[in-house]
mmCIF file with all atom_site columns, C-alpha atoms in Angstrom:
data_model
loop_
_atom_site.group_PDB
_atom_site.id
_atom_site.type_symbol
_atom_site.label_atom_id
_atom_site.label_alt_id
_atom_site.label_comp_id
_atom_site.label_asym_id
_atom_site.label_entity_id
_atom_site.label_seq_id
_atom_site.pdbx_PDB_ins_code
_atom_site.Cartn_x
_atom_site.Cartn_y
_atom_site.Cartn_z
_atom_site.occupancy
_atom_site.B_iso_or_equiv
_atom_site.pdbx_formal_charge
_atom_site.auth_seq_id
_atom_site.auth_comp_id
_atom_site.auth_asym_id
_atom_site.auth_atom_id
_atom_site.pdbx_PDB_model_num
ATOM 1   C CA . UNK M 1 1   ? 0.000   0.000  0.000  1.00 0.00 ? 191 UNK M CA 1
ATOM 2   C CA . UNK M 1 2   ? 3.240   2.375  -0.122 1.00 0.00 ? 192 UNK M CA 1
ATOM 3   C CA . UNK M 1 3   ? 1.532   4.327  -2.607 1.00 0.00 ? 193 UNK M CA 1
ATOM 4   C CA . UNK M 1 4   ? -2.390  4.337  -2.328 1.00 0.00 ? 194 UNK M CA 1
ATOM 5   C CA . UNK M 1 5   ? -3.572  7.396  -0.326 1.00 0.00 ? 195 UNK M CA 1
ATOM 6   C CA . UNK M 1 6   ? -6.928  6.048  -0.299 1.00 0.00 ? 196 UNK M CA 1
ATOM 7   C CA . UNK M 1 7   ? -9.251  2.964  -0.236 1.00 0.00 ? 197 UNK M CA 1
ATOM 8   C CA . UNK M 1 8   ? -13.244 2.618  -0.730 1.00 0.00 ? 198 UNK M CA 1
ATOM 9   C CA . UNK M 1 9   ? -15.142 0.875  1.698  1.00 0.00 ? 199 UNK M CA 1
ATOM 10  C CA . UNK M 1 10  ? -15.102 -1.972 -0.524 1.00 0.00 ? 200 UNK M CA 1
ATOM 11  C CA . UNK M 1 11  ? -11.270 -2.126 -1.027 1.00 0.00 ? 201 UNK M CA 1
ATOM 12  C CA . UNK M 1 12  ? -11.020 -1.979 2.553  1.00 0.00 ? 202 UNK M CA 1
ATOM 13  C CA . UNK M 1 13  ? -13.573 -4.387 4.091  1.00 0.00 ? 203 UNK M CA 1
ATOM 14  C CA . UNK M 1 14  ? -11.656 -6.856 1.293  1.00 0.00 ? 204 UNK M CA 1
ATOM 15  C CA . UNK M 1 15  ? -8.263  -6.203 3.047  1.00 0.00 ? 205 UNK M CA 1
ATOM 16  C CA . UNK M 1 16  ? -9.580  -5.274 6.948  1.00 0.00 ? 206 UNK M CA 1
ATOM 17  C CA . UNK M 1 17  ? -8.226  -8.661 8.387  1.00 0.00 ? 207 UNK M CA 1
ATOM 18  C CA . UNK M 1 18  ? -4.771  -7.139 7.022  1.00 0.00 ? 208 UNK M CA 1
ATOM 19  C CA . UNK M 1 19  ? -5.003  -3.206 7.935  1.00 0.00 ? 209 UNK M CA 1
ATOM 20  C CA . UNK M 1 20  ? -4.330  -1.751 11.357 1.00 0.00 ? 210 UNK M CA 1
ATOM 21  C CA . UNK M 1 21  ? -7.812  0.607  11.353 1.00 0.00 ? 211 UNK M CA 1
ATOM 22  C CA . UNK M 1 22  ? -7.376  3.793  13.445 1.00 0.00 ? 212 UNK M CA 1
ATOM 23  C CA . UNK M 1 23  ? -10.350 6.203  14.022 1.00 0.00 ? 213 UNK M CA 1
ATOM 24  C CA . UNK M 1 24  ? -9.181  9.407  14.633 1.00 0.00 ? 214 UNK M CA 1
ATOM 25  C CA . UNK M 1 25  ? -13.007 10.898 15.250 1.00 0.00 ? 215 UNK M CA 1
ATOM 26  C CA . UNK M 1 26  ? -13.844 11.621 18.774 1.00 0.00 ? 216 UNK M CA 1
ATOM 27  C CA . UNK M 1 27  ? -14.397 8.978  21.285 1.00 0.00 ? 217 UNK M CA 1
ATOM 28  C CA . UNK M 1 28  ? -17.949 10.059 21.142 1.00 0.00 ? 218 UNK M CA 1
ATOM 29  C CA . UNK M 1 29  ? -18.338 9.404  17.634 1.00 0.00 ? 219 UNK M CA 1
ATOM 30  C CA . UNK M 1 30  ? -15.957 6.248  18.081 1.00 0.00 ? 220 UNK M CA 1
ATOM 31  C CA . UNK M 1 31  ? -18.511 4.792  20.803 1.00 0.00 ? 221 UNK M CA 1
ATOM 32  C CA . UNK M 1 32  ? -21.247 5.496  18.857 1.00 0.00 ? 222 UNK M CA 1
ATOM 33  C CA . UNK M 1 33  ? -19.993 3.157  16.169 1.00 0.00 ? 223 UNK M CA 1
ATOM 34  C CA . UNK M 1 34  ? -16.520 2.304  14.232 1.00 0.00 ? 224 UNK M CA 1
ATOM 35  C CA . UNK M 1 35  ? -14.915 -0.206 11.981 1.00 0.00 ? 225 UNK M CA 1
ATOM 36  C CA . UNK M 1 36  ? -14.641 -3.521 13.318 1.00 0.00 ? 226 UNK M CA 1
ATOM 37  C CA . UNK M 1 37  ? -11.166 -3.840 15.351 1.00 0.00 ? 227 UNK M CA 1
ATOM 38  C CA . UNK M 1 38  ? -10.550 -0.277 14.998 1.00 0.00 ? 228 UNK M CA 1
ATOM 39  C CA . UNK M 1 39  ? -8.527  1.811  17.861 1.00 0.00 ? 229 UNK M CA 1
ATOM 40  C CA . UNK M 1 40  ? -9.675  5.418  18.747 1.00 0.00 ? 230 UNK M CA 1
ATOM 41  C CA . UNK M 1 41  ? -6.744  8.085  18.257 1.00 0.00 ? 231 UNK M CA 1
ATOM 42  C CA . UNK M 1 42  ? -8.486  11.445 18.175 1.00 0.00 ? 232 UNK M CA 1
ATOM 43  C CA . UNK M 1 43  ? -6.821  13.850 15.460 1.00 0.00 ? 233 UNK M CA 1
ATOM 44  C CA . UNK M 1 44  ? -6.148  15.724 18.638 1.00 0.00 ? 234 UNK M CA 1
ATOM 45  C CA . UNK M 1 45  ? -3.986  13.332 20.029 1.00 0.00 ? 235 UNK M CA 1
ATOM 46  C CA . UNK M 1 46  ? -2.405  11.930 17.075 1.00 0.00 ? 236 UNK M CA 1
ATOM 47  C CA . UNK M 1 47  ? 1.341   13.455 17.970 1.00 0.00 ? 237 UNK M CA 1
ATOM 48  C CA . UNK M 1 48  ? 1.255   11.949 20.889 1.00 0.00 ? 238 UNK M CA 1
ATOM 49  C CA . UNK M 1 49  ? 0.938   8.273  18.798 1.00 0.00 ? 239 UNK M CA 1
ATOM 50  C CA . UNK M 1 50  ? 3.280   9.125  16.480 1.00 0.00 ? 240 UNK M CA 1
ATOM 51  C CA . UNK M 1 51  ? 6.003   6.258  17.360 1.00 0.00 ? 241 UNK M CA 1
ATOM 52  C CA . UNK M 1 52  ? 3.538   3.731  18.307 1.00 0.00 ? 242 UNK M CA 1
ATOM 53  C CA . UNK M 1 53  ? 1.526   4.319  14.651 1.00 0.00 ? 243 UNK M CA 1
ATOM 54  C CA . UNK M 1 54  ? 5.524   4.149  13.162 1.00 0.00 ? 244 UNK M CA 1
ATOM 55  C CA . UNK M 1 55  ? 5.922   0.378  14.795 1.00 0.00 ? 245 UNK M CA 1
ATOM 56  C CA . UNK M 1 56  ? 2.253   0.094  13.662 1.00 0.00 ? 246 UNK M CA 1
ATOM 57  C CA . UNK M 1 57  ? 3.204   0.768  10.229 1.00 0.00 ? 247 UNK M CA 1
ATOM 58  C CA . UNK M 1 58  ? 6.232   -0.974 10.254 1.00 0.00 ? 248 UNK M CA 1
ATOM 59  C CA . UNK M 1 59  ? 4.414   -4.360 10.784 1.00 0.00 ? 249 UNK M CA 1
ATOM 60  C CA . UNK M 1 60  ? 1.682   -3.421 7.804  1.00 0.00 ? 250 UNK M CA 1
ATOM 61  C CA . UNK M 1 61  ? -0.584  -1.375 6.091  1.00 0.00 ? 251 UNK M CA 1
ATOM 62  C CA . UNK M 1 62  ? -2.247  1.232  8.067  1.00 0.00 ? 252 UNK M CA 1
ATOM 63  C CA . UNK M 1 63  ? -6.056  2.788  7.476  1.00 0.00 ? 253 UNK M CA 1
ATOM 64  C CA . UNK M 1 64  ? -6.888  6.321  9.292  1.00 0.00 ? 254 UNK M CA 1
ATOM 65  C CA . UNK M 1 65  ? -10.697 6.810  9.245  1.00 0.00 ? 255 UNK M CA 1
ATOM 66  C CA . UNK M 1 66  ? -13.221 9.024  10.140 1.00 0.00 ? 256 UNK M CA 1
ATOM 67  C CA . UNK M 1 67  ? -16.998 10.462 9.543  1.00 0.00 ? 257 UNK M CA 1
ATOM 68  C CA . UNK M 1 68  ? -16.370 11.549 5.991  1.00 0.00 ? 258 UNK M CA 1
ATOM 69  C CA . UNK M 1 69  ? -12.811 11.731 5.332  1.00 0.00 ? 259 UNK M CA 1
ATOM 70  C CA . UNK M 1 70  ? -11.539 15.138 5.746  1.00 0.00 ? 260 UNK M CA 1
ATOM 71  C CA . UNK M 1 71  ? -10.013 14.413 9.431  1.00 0.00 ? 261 UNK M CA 1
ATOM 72  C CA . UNK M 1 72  ? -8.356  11.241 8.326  1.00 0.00 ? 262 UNK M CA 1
ATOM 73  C CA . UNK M 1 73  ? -7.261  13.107 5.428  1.00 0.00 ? 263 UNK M CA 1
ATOM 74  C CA . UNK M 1 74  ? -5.348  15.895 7.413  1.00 0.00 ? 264 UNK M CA 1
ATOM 75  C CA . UNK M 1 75  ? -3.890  12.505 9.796  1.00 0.00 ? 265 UNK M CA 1
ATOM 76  C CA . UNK M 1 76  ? -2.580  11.018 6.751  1.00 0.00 ? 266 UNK M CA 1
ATOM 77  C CA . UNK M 1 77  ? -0.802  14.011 6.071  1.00 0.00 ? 267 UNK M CA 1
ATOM 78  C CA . UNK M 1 78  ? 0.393   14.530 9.543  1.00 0.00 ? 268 UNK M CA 1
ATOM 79  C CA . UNK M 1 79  ? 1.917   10.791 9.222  1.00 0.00 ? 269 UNK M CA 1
ATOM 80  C CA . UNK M 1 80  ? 3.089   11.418 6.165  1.00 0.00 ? 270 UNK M CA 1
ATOM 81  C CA . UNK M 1 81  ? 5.079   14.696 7.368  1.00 0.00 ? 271 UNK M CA 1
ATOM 82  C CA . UNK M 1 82  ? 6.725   11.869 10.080 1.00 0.00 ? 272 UNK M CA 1
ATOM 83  C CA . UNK M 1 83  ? 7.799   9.077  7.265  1.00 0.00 ? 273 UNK M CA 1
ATOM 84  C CA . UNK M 1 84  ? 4.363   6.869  8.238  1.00 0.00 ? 274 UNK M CA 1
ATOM 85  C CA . UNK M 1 85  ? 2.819   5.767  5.295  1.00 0.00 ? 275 UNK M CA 1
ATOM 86  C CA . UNK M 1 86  ? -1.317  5.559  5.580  1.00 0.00 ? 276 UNK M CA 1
ATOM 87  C CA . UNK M 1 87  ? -3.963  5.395  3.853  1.00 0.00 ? 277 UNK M CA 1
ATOM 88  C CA . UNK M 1 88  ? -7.435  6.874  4.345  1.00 0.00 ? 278 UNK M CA 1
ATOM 89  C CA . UNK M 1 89  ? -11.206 5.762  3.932  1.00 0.00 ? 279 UNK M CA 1
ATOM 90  C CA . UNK M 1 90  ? -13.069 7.686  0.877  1.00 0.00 ? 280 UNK M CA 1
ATOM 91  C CA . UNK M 1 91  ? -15.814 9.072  2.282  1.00 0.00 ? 281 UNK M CA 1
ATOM 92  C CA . UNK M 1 92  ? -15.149 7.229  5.907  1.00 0.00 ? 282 UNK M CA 1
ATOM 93  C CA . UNK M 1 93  ? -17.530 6.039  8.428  1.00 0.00 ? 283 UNK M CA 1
ATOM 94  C CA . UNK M 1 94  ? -20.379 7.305  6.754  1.00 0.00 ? 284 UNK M CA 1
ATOM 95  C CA . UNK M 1 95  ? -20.340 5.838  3.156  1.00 0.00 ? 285 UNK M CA 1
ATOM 96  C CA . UNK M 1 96  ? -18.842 2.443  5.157  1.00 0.00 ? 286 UNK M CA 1
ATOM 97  C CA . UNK M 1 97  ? -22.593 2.207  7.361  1.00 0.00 ? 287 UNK M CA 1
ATOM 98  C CA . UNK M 1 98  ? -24.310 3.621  3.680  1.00 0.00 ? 288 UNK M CA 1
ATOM 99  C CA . UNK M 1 99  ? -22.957 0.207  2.150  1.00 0.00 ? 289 UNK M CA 1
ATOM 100 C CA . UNK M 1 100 ? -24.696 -1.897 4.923  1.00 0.00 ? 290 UNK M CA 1
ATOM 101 C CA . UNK M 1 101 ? -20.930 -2.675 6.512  1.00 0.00 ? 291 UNK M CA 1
ATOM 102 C CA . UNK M 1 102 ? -20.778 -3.992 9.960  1.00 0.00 ? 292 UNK M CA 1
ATOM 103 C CA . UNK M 1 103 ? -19.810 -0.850 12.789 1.00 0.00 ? 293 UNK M CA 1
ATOM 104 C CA . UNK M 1 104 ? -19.397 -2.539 16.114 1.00 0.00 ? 294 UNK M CA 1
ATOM 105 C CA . UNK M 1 105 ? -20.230 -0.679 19.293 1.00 0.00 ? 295 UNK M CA 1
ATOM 106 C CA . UNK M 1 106 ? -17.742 -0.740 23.369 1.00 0.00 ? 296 UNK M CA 1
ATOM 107 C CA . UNK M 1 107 ? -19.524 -3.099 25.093 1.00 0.00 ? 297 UNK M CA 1
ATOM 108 C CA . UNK M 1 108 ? -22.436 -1.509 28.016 1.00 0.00 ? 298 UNK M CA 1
ATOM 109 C CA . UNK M 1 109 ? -22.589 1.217  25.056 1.00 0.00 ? 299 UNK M CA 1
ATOM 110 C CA . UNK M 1 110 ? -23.924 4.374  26.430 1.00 0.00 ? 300 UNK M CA 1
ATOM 111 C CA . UNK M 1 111 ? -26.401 6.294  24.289 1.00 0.00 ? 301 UNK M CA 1
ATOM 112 C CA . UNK M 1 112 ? -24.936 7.512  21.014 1.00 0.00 ? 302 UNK M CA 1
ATOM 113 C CA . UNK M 1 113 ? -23.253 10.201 20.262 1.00 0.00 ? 303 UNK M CA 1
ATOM 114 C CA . UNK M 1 114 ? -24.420 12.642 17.140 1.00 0.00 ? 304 UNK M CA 1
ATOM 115 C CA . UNK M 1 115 ? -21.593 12.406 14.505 1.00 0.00 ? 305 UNK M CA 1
ATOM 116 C CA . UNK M 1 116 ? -19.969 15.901 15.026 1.00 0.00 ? 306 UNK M CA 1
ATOM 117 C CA . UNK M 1 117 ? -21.054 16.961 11.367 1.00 0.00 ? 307 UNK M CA 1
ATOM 118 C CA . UNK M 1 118 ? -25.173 16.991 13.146 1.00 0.00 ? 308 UNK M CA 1
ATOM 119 C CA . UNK M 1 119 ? -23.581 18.451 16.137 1.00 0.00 ? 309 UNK M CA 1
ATOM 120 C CA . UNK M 1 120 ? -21.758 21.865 14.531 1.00 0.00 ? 310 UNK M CA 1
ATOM 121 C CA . UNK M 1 121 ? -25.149 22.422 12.281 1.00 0.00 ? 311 UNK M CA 1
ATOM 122 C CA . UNK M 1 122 ? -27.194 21.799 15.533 1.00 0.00 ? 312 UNK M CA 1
ATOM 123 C CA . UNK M 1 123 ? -25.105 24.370 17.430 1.00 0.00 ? 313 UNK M CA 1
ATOM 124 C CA . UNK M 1 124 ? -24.516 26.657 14.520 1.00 0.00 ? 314 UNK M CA 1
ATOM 125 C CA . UNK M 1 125 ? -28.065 26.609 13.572 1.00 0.00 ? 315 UNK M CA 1
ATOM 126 C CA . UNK M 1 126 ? -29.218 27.168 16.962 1.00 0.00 ? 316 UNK M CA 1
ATOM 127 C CA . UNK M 1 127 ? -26.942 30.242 17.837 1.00 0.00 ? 317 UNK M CA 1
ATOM 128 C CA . UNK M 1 128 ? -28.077 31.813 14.257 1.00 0.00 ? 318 UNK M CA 1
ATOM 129 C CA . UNK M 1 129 ? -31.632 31.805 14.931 1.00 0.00 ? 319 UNK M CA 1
ATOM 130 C CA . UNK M 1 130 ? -30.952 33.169 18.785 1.00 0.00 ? 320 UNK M CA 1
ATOM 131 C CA . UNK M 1 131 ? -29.094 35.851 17.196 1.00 0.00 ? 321 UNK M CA 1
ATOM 132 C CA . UNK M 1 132 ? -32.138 36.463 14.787 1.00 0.00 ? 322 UNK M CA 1
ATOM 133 C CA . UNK M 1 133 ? -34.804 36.303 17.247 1.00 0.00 ? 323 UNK M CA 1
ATOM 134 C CA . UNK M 1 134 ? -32.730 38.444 19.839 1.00 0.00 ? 324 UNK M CA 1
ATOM 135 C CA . UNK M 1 135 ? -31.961 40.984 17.337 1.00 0.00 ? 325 UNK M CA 1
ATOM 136 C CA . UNK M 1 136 ? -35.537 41.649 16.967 1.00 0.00 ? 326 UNK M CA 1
ATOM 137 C CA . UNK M 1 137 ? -35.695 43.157 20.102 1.00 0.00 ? 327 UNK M CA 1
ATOM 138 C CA . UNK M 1 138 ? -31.796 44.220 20.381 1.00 0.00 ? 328 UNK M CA 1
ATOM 139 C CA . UNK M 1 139 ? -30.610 44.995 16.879 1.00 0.00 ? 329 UNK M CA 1
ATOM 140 C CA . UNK M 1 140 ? -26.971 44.349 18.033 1.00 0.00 ? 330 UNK M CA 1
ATOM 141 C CA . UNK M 1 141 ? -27.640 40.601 18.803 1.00 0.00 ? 331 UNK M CA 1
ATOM 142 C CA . UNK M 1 142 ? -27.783 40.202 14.427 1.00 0.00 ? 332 UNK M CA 1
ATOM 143 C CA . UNK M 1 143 ? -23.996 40.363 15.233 1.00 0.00 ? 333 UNK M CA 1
ATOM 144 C CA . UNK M 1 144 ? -23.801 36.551 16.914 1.00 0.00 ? 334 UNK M CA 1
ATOM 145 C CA . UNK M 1 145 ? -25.550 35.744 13.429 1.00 0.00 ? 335 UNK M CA 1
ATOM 146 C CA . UNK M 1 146 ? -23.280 37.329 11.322 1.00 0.00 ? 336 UNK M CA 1
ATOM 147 C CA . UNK M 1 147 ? -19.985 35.854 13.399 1.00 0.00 ? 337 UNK M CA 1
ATOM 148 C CA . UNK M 1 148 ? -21.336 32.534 13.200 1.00 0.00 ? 338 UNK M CA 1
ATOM 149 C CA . UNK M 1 149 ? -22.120 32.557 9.319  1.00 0.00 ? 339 UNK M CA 1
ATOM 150 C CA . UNK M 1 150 ? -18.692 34.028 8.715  1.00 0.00 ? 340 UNK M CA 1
ATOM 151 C CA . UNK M 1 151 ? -17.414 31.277 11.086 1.00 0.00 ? 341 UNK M CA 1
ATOM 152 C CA . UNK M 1 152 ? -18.728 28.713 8.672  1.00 0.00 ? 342 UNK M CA 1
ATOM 153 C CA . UNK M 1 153 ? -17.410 30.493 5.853  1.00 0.00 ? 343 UNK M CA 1
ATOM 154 C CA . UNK M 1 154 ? -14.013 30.096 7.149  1.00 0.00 ? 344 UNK M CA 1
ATOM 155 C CA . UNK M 1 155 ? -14.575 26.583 7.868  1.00 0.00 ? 345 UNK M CA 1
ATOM 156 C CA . UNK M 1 156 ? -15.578 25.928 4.540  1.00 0.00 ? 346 UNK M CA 1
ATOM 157 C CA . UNK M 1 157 ? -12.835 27.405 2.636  1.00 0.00 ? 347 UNK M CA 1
ATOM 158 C CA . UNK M 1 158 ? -9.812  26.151 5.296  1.00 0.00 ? 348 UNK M CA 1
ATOM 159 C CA . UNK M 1 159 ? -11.335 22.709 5.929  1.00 0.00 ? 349 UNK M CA 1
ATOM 160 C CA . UNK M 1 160 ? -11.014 23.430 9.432  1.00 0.00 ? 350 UNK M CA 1
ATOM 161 C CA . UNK M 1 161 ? -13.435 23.927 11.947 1.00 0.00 ? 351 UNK M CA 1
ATOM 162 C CA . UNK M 1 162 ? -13.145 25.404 15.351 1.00 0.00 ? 352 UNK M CA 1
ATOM 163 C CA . UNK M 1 163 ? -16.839 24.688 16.676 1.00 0.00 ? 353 UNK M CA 1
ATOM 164 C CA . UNK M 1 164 ? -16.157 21.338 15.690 1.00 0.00 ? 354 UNK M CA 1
ATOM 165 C CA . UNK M 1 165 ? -13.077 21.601 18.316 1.00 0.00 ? 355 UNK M CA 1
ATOM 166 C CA . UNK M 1 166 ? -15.223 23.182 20.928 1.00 0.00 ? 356 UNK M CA 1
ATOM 167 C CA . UNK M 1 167 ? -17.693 20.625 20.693 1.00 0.00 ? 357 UNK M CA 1
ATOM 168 C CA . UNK M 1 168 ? -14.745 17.887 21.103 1.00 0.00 ? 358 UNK M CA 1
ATOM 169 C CA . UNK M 1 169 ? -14.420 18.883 24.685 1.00 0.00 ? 359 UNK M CA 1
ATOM 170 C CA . UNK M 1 170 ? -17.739 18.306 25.589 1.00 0.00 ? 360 UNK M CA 1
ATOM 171 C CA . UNK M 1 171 ? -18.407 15.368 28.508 1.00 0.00 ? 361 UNK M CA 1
ATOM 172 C CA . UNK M 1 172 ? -20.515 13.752 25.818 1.00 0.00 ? 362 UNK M CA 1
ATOM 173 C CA . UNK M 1 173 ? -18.147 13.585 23.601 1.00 0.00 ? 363 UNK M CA 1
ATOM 174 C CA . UNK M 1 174 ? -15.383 11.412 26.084 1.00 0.00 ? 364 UNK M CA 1
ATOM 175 C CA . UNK M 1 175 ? -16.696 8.588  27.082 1.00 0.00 ? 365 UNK M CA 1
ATOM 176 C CA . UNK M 1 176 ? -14.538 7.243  29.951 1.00 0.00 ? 366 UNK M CA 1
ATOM 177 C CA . UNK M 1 177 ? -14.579 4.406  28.265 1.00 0.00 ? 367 UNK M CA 1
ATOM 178 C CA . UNK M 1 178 ? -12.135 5.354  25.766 1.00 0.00 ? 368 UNK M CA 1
ATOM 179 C CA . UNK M 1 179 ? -8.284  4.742  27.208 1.00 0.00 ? 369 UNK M CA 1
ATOM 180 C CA . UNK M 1 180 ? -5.733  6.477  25.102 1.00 0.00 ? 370 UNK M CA 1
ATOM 181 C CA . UNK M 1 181 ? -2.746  4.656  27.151 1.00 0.00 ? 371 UNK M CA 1
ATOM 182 C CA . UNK M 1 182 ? -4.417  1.724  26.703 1.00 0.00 ? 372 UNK M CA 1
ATOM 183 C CA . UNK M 1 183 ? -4.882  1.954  22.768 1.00 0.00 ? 373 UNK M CA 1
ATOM 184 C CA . UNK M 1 184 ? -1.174  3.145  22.504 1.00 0.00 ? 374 UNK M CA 1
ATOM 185 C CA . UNK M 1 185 ? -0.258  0.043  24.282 1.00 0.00 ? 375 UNK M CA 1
ATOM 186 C CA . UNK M 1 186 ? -2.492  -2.391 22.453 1.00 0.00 ? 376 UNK M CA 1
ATOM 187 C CA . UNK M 1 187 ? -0.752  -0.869 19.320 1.00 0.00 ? 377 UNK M CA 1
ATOM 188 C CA . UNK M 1 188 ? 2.786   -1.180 20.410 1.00 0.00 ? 378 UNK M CA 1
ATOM 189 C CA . UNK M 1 189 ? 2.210   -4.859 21.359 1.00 0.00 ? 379 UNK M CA 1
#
């Protein structure tokens, strides 16, 4: 795989037996379901894997995933920058559950999380029409409206997105469940 960049969900539920699988979504959006015998390493906390995801790599062919493919896209790159060859999932998670592909679930699972996607245009949505409704009464509350839109217009054209961040950090988005030491070490082995 030295030179793919990519697979389809087809390509890799063919090879999965072969591919280390790491998730780099939140553990939120890990829990709420993830390619079987995948191991949660949130984009966040990808530097701190870097050697372990070298050894990885070293013993064979590495797949970073995540909800669509633009966060596993930026990992691969971050790998890449370090020597680690990777490839990532066209159009991740979600076109893998859109083929009918198994997603398994941490045992005791907890409620769901929303994917992060439904959680920024939740959020976003909600602050826009606050600001809307506000500004009614207070012209100057248009202003959280017009931050947030521009907000997404950033996102948009830097494939970045900082609410996405904020949202990272919320309790429902880290399950306890998730163990980065323990990943790292399961990895390493």
């Amino acid at each position: 795989m030295a030179h793919t960049t990519s697979l389809t969900a087809e390509q890799a539920r063919a090879r999965l037996a072969d591919l280390t699988v790491i998730d780099v979504r939140t553990p939120g959006e890990y829990a709420s379901g993830h390619l079987p015998g995948a191991h949660n390493i949130p984009l966040d906390h990808l530097d701190a894997a870097l050697s372990v995801l070298k050894t990885a790599a070293d013993r064979g062919d590495l797949l970073v995933v995540c909800a669509s493919g633009a966060r596993s896209a930026r990992a691969r790159e971050r790998l890449a920058e370090h020597g680690i060859t990777a490839a990532t999932l066209t159009g991740g998670t979600t076109a893998w559950v859109q083929l009918g592909h198994d997603v398994h679930r941490p045992a005791g699972g907890t409620r769901a999380a929303w994917a992060m996607e439904r959680q920024v245009r939740l959020a976003a949505g909600s602050l826009v029409l606050a600001g809307l409704l506000a500004g009614r009464r207070w012209p100057a509350a248009r202003r959280l409206s017009a931050g947030v839109a521009g907000g997404l217009v950033f996102s948009a054209l830097t494939d970045t997105c900082g609410m996405a961040r904020i949202l990272a950090k919320l309790p429902h988005n880290q399950p306890k469940a998730t163990d980065l030491d323990a990943t790292l070490a399961a990895l390493g082995g």
